[in-house]
Amino acid sequence: MDRLAGQIGGSHGRLYPATEPFDRRMVDVGDGHSIYVEQCGNPEGRPVLVLHGGPGGGCSPFMRRLFDPEHFRVVLFDQRGCGKSRPTAEVGANTTAHLIRDIESIRALVGLDDWLLFGGSWGATLALAYAQAHPARVTGLVLRGVFLARQSELDWFYGGGAGRFFPDLWARFQEPIPLAERGDMIRAYHRRLFSADRAEQARFALPWLMWENALAGLQAAAVSHAPADYARAFARLENHYFAHGCFLDEGQLLRDRHRIEHLPAFIVQGRYDMVCPPNSAWELAQGWKGCDLRIVPASGHALSEPRITAELIRITDMLRDRDREGVPLHGT
């Protein structure tokens, strides 16, 4: 979940200046996939890996601006099938396990022993999955809009729960689907997004994208259009993952939380997040001694929400200041 592109508005308070990467590359990860990787900030700074949402959203230059470029070495990449990665919208050899393997390949390629993980929505899901698979490679987590990839969360968003608050938008999302198929909207859209007819794929990609986009921001106006290639990649990849339970066991991320409970974590969660409601962040944080949950008032899901952006920058600045003072991240 989490469509970022096109939602970045005007002022969000103090963002760091726009910077250009000091390293850009395409990395052949096998299986016919090449992924785009970039690094920006201080080449000798504290390493942080940014994990974008979706699946299928791609990274954005806006994400670089959440970190002090003099202190952090920020690594971003477009996950398989989206952004600048190729082939676009490809779902073959595209699972959570493949993405975890890609992250490890990137870490080794750029010569890092470990790094801080920063991710929102699906990016938070992937951060948790990677950290639980490779806890020794992680120094901490900064998460936003937590999505735990459980069936209850998919049912909320695609089974009519969120639709009770937005009946007009829910009706628009359902409209292209025959009445007999509306009991399982993920499967109904899957049939069309993976049709042999490319035109049909494009026709159903936009309403899939617009449903999520319309609910992402509490204050920002919804974007009513998107480039066709972007919409197709986002819709196909997200639907592919959701149709397969995000390639995780049901409840896996909570079940295996014990593997990362020694790590510090910060969670920024919008109080009125309709895409990923706060109960998931709350459940994840309960009993995790090193977890700092911050529920942000008057805010929804999007990274571009002003209060969400500001809270994330407060956290990255705090981590920077701790580094300068010699205070370990574990001192939460």
Short mmCIF file of C-alpha atoms in Angstrom, two decimals:
data_model
loop_
_atom_site.label_atom_id
_atom_site.label_comp_id
_atom_site.label_asym_id
_atom_site.label_seq_id
_atom_site.Cartn_x
_atom_site.Cartn_y
_atom_site.Cartn_z
CA MET A 1 0.00 0.00 0.00
CA ASP A 2 0.99 3.65 -0.24
CA ARG A 3 1.03 5.56 -3.46
CA LEU A 4 3.46 8.48 -3.09
CA ALA A 5 4.11 9.78 -6.60
CA GLY A 6 2.00 12.78 -7.44
CA GLN A 7 0.87 13.42 -3.88
CA ILE A 8 3.67 15.69 -2.73
CA GLY A 9 2.22 19.10 -2.12
CA GLY A 10 3.76 22.41 -1.15
CA SER A 11 5.31 23.23 2.22
CA HIS A 12 5.71 20.52 4.85
CA GLY A 13 7.74 22.57 7.27
CA ARG A 14 11.48 22.04 7.30
CA LEU A 15 12.52 19.54 4.71
CA TYR A 16 16.16 19.13 3.86
CA PRO A 17 17.26 20.62 0.53
CA ALA A 18 16.83 18.56 -2.60
CA THR A 19 20.00 16.61 -3.35
CA GLU A 20 21.24 14.47 -6.19
CA PRO A 21 22.57 10.95 -5.62
CA PHE A 22 26.32 10.44 -5.56
CA ASP A 23 25.75 6.93 -6.93
CA ARG A 24 23.17 5.56 -9.36
CA ARG A 25 23.19 2.10 -10.86
CA MET A 26 21.12 -0.68 -12.36
CA VAL A 27 21.72 -4.00 -10.65
CA ASP A 28 21.04 -7.35 -12.29
CA VAL A 29 19.47 -9.45 -9.54
CA GLY A 30 18.72 -12.45 -11.74
CA ASP A 31 15.38 -13.93 -12.78
CA GLY A 32 15.31 -11.42 -15.65
CA HIS A 33 15.04 -8.45 -13.24
CA SER A 34 17.27 -5.38 -13.05
CA ILE A 35 16.64 -2.97 -10.18
CA TYR A 36 17.47 0.70 -9.83
CA VAL A 37 19.60 1.66 -6.81
CA GLU A 38 20.78 5.10 -5.70
CA GLN A 39 22.76 6.53 -2.80
CA CYS A 40 22.70 10.10 -1.58
CA GLY A 41 23.91 12.18 1.35
CA ASN A 42 27.20 11.53 3.14
CA PRO A 43 29.12 8.51 1.74
CA GLU A 44 30.68 8.05 5.20
CA GLY A 45 27.48 8.72 7.15
CA ARG A 46 25.09 6.50 9.11
CA PRO A 47 23.56 4.14 6.53
CA VAL A 48 19.80 3.99 6.14
CA LEU A 49 17.79 1.96 3.66
CA VAL A 50 14.53 3.49 2.45
CA LEU A 51 11.80 1.03 1.48
CA HIS A 52 8.98 2.43 -0.64
CA GLY A 53 5.34 1.48 -0.47
CA GLY A 54 2.94 -0.25 -2.77
CA PRO A 55 4.08 -2.84 -3.63
CA GLY A 56 4.75 -1.07 -6.90
CA GLY A 57 5.08 2.53 -5.78
CA GLY A 58 8.74 3.18 -6.52
CA CYS A 59 10.99 5.57 -4.63
CA SER A 60 10.74 9.34 -4.91
CA PRO A 61 13.24 12.23 -4.65
CA PHE A 62 11.03 13.53 -1.82
CA MET A 63 12.22 10.64 0.34
CA ARG A 64 15.80 11.92 0.24
CA ARG A 65 14.70 15.13 1.92
CA LEU A 66 13.72 13.47 5.21
CA PHE A 67 17.38 12.99 6.20
CA ASP A 68 20.19 15.40 7.03
CA PRO A 69 22.46 14.86 4.00
CA GLU A 70 25.55 15.73 6.02
CA HIS A 71 24.92 12.89 8.44
CA PHE A 72 23.09 10.06 6.69
CA ARG A 73 24.08 7.82 3.82
CA VAL A 74 20.68 7.13 2.28
CA VAL A 75 20.18 4.10 0.04
CA LEU A 76 16.99 3.90 -2.03
CA PHE A 77 15.90 1.39 -4.63
CA ASP A 78 12.93 0.62 -6.82
CA GLN A 79 11.63 -2.85 -6.03
CA ARG A 80 11.17 -5.41 -8.79
CA GLY A 81 8.84 -4.37 -11.57
CA CYS A 82 8.35 -0.70 -10.67
CA GLY A 83 9.94 2.73 -10.91
CA LYS A 84 13.12 2.61 -12.95
CA SER A 85 13.52 -1.13 -12.41
CA ARG A 86 12.94 -3.42 -15.36
CA PRO A 87 10.91 -5.11 -16.73
CA THR A 88 8.03 -2.85 -15.73
CA ALA A 89 4.99 -4.46 -14.08
CA GLU A 90 6.60 -7.91 -14.15
CA VAL A 91 5.28 -10.27 -11.46
CA GLY A 92 7.32 -13.34 -12.35
CA ALA A 93 9.96 -14.08 -9.68
CA ASN A 94 8.50 -11.22 -7.68
CA THR A 95 7.70 -12.22 -4.10
CA THR A 96 8.61 -10.98 -0.63
CA ALA A 97 11.41 -13.55 -0.48
CA HIS A 98 12.85 -12.19 -3.73
CA LEU A 99 12.76 -8.64 -2.37
CA ILE A 100 14.49 -9.68 0.86
CA ARG A 101 17.17 -11.35 -1.22
CA ASP A 102 17.53 -8.17 -3.31
CA ILE A 103 18.00 -6.08 -0.16
CA GLU A 104 20.81 -8.34 0.98
CA SER A 105 22.41 -8.13 -2.48
CA ILE A 106 22.27 -4.33 -2.34
CA ARG A 107 23.78 -4.25 1.15
CA ALA A 108 26.71 -6.36 0.05
CA LEU A 109 27.10 -4.43 -3.20
CA VAL A 110 27.42 -1.04 -1.49
CA GLY A 111 29.71 -2.48 1.18
CA LEU A 112 27.65 -2.09 4.36
CA ASP A 113 27.62 -4.37 7.38
CA ASP A 114 24.25 -3.14 8.63
CA TRP A 115 21.81 -0.26 8.30
CA LEU A 116 18.80 1.51 9.71
CA LEU A 117 15.52 0.60 7.98
CA PHE A 118 13.03 3.31 7.04
CA GLY A 119 9.73 2.32 5.45
CA GLY A 120 6.06 3.18 5.30
CA SER A 121 2.97 1.12 4.55
CA TRP A 122 4.17 -1.80 2.39
CA GLY A 123 7.67 -0.43 3.05
CA ALA A 124 7.05 -1.04 6.76
CA THR A 125 5.89 -4.59 5.96
CA LEU A 126 9.04 -5.27 3.98
CA ALA A 127 11.24 -3.66 6.64
CA LEU A 128 9.79 -5.97 9.30
CA ALA A 129 10.11 -9.05 7.07
CA TYR A 130 13.72 -8.26 6.19
CA ALA A 131 14.66 -7.43 9.79
CA GLN A 132 13.16 -10.69 11.04
CA ALA A 133 15.06 -12.63 8.36
CA HIS A 134 18.37 -10.79 8.95
CA PRO A 135 18.30 -9.17 12.41
CA ALA A 136 22.08 -8.93 12.62
CA ARG A 137 22.05 -6.61 9.58
CA VAL A 138 19.67 -4.08 11.14
CA THR A 139 20.48 -1.28 13.61
CA GLY A 140 16.90 -0.09 14.08
CA LEU A 141 13.61 0.65 12.33
CA VAL A 142 11.64 3.79 11.55
CA LEU A 143 8.17 2.77 10.35
CA ARG A 144 5.13 4.69 9.15
CA GLY A 145 1.54 3.62 8.51
CA VAL A 146 2.08 0.03 9.60
CA PHE A 147 0.68 -2.72 7.37
CA LEU A 148 1.13 -6.26 8.75
CA ALA A 149 -0.18 -8.02 5.62
CA ARG A 150 -2.96 -9.83 7.45
CA GLN A 151 -6.22 -10.89 5.85
CA SER A 152 -8.15 -8.65 8.23
CA GLU A 153 -6.30 -5.62 6.89
CA LEU A 154 -7.01 -6.57 3.28
CA ASP A 155 -10.63 -7.23 4.18
CA TRP A 156 -10.86 -3.76 5.72
CA PHE A 157 -9.65 -2.00 2.61
CA TYR A 158 -10.96 -4.25 -0.15
CA GLY A 159 -13.93 -5.87 1.57
CA GLY A 160 -16.01 -2.82 2.36
CA GLY A 161 -14.78 -1.69 5.78
CA ALA A 162 -13.18 1.53 4.58
CA GLY A 163 -16.02 1.81 2.08
CA ARG A 164 -18.45 2.50 4.94
CA PHE A 165 -16.71 5.82 5.46
CA PHE A 166 -16.44 6.58 1.75
CA PRO A 167 -19.53 5.00 0.14
CA ASP A 168 -19.32 7.20 -2.95
CA LEU A 169 -15.70 6.28 -3.62
CA TRP A 170 -16.31 2.63 -2.79
CA ALA A 171 -19.16 2.57 -5.33
CA ARG A 172 -16.84 4.03 -7.94
CA PHE A 173 -14.24 1.33 -7.17
CA GLN A 174 -16.86 -1.41 -7.47
CA GLU A 175 -18.56 -0.02 -10.56
CA PRO A 176 -16.32 -1.68 -13.21
CA ILE A 177 -16.85 -5.11 -11.60
CA PRO A 178 -20.00 -7.20 -12.27
CA LEU A 179 -22.25 -7.51 -9.23
CA ALA A 180 -21.69 -11.28 -9.00
CA GLU A 181 -17.92 -10.80 -8.49
CA ARG A 182 -17.97 -8.01 -5.92
CA GLY A 183 -17.65 -10.39 -2.98
CA ASP A 184 -13.90 -10.62 -3.67
CA MET A 185 -12.65 -7.39 -5.20
CA ILE A 186 -8.99 -8.42 -5.13
CA ARG A 187 -9.71 -11.52 -7.22
CA ALA A 188 -12.12 -9.65 -9.50
CA TYR A 189 -9.53 -7.01 -10.32
CA HIS A 190 -6.85 -9.70 -10.61
CA ARG A 191 -8.71 -11.32 -13.51
CA ARG A 192 -8.65 -8.04 -15.42
CA LEU A 193 -5.22 -6.74 -14.43
CA PHE A 194 -3.72 -10.02 -15.62
CA SER A 195 -5.85 -10.37 -18.71
CA ALA A 196 -4.11 -11.12 -21.99
CA ASP A 197 -5.62 -7.87 -23.25
CA ARG A 198 -3.20 -5.01 -22.46
CA ALA A 199 -5.97 -2.45 -23.00
CA GLU A 200 -8.13 -4.17 -20.40
CA GLN A 201 -5.23 -4.13 -17.93
CA ALA A 202 -4.89 -0.38 -18.40
CA ARG A 203 -8.62 0.16 -18.07
CA PHE A 204 -8.75 -1.49 -14.64
CA ALA A 205 -5.41 -0.19 -13.33
CA LEU A 206 -6.61 3.36 -12.83
CA PRO A 207 -9.67 2.65 -10.63
CA TRP A 208 -7.55 0.29 -8.52
CA LEU A 209 -4.99 3.04 -8.03
CA MET A 210 -7.54 5.79 -7.48
CA TRP A 211 -9.37 3.92 -4.70
CA GLU A 212 -6.23 3.83 -2.58
CA ASN A 213 -5.10 7.29 -3.56
CA ALA A 214 -8.44 8.84 -2.63
CA LEU A 215 -8.18 7.56 0.94
CA ALA A 216 -4.47 8.15 1.51
CA GLY A 217 -4.52 11.77 2.59
CA LEU A 218 -6.73 13.29 5.26
CA GLN A 219 -6.19 16.83 4.01
CA ALA A 220 -4.61 16.53 0.56
CA ALA A 221 -6.91 16.44 -2.45
CA ALA A 222 -6.98 13.11 -4.27
CA VAL A 223 -5.20 12.87 -7.57
CA SER A 224 -7.64 11.79 -10.27
CA HIS A 225 -5.19 10.65 -12.91
CA ALA A 226 -1.79 9.00 -13.29
CA PRO A 227 0.53 8.02 -16.14
CA ALA A 228 -0.73 4.79 -17.70
CA ASP A 229 2.54 2.89 -17.25
CA TYR A 230 2.77 3.89 -13.59
CA ALA A 231 -0.84 2.94 -12.89
CA ARG A 232 -0.42 -0.44 -14.60
CA ALA A 233 2.75 -1.29 -12.69
CA PHE A 234 1.33 -0.18 -9.35
CA ALA A 235 -1.99 -1.96 -9.77
CA ARG A 236 -0.56 -5.23 -11.09
CA LEU A 237 2.18 -5.50 -8.47
CA GLU A 238 -0.02 -4.54 -5.54
CA ASN A 239 -2.81 -6.86 -6.63
CA HIS A 240 -0.32 -9.68 -7.25
CA TYR A 241 1.02 -9.41 -3.70
CA PHE A 242 -2.39 -9.03 -2.08
CA ALA A 243 -3.86 -11.95 -4.03
CA HIS A 244 -1.09 -14.09 -2.53
CA GLY A 245 -1.21 -12.83 1.06
CA CYS A 246 1.96 -10.82 0.44
CA PHE A 247 3.80 -14.18 0.34
CA LEU A 248 3.85 -14.27 4.15
CA ASP A 249 2.20 -16.64 6.61
CA GLU A 250 -0.92 -15.20 8.21
CA GLY A 251 0.20 -13.22 11.26
CA GLN A 252 3.88 -13.91 10.55
CA LEU A 253 5.17 -10.43 11.34
CA LEU A 254 3.64 -10.44 14.80
CA ARG A 255 4.52 -14.09 15.39
CA ASP A 256 8.19 -13.49 14.66
CA ARG A 257 8.51 -10.10 16.35
CA HIS A 258 10.66 -11.71 19.05
CA ARG A 259 13.50 -11.88 16.53
CA ILE A 260 13.80 -8.09 16.47
CA GLU A 261 12.64 -7.03 19.95
CA HIS A 262 16.25 -6.21 20.88
CA LEU A 263 16.23 -3.47 18.20
CA PRO A 264 14.97 0.07 18.68
CA ALA A 265 11.93 1.01 16.63
CA PHE A 266 9.97 4.19 16.00
CA ILE A 267 6.47 4.08 14.55
CA VAL A 268 4.70 7.13 13.12
CA GLN A 269 1.00 6.45 12.64
CA GLY A 270 -1.76 8.77 11.48
CA ARG A 271 -4.70 8.80 13.86
CA TYR A 272 -7.16 8.81 10.94
CA ASP A 273 -5.29 6.48 8.59
CA MET A 274 -8.02 4.81 6.52
CA VAL A 275 -5.64 2.70 4.42
CA CYS A 276 -3.73 1.12 7.32
CA PRO A 277 -5.76 1.78 10.49
CA PRO A 278 -3.83 2.41 13.72
CA ASN A 279 -4.72 -0.90 15.40
CA SER A 280 -1.93 -2.67 13.48
CA ALA A 281 0.71 -0.23 14.69
CA TRP A 282 -0.73 -0.53 18.21
CA GLU A 283 -0.57 -4.33 18.16
CA LEU A 284 2.97 -4.30 16.83
CA ALA A 285 4.17 -1.93 19.54
CA GLN A 286 2.50 -3.63 22.54
CA GLY A 287 5.11 -5.32 24.71
CA TRP A 288 8.03 -4.16 22.54
CA LYS A 289 10.13 -2.35 25.12
CA GLY A 290 12.30 -0.56 22.60
CA CYS A 291 9.41 0.61 20.41
CA ASP A 292 8.30 4.25 20.44
CA LEU A 293 4.80 4.55 18.92
CA ARG A 294 3.75 8.07 17.93
CA ILE A 295 0.12 8.45 16.89
CA VAL A 296 -0.12 11.71 14.97
CA PRO A 297 -3.34 13.74 15.32
CA ALA A 298 -5.32 15.07 12.35
CA SER A 299 -3.37 12.89 9.91
CA GLY A 300 -4.07 10.09 7.49
CA HIS A 301 -1.84 7.64 5.67
CA ALA A 302 0.30 9.48 3.15
CA LEU A 303 3.96 10.29 3.66
CA SER A 304 3.11 13.73 2.27
CA GLU A 305 0.79 14.55 5.19
CA PRO A 306 2.43 17.60 6.86
CA ARG A 307 2.34 16.27 10.43
CA ILE A 308 3.53 12.83 9.33
CA THR A 309 6.47 14.35 7.44
CA ALA A 310 7.34 16.59 10.39
CA GLU A 311 7.30 13.71 12.88
CA LEU A 312 9.53 11.56 10.69
CA ILE A 313 12.05 14.39 10.38
CA ARG A 314 11.97 14.87 14.16
CA ILE A 315 12.92 11.22 14.53
CA THR A 316 15.73 11.27 11.95
CA ASP A 317 17.10 14.48 13.50
CA MET A 318 16.95 12.89 16.96
CA LEU A 319 18.88 9.88 15.69
CA ARG A 320 21.45 12.21 14.13
CA ASP A 321 21.84 14.10 17.41
CA ARG A 322 22.23 10.87 19.36
CA ASP A 323 25.01 9.83 17.01
CA ARG A 324 26.78 13.15 17.53
CA GLU A 325 26.45 12.80 21.29
CA GLY A 326 27.62 9.20 21.25
CA VAL A 327 24.28 7.88 22.51
CA PRO A 328 23.48 4.42 21.09
CA LEU A 329 20.26 3.90 19.16
CA HIS A 330 19.27 1.34 21.76
CA GLY A 331 18.92 4.13 24.31
CA THR A 332 15.21 4.55 23.58
#
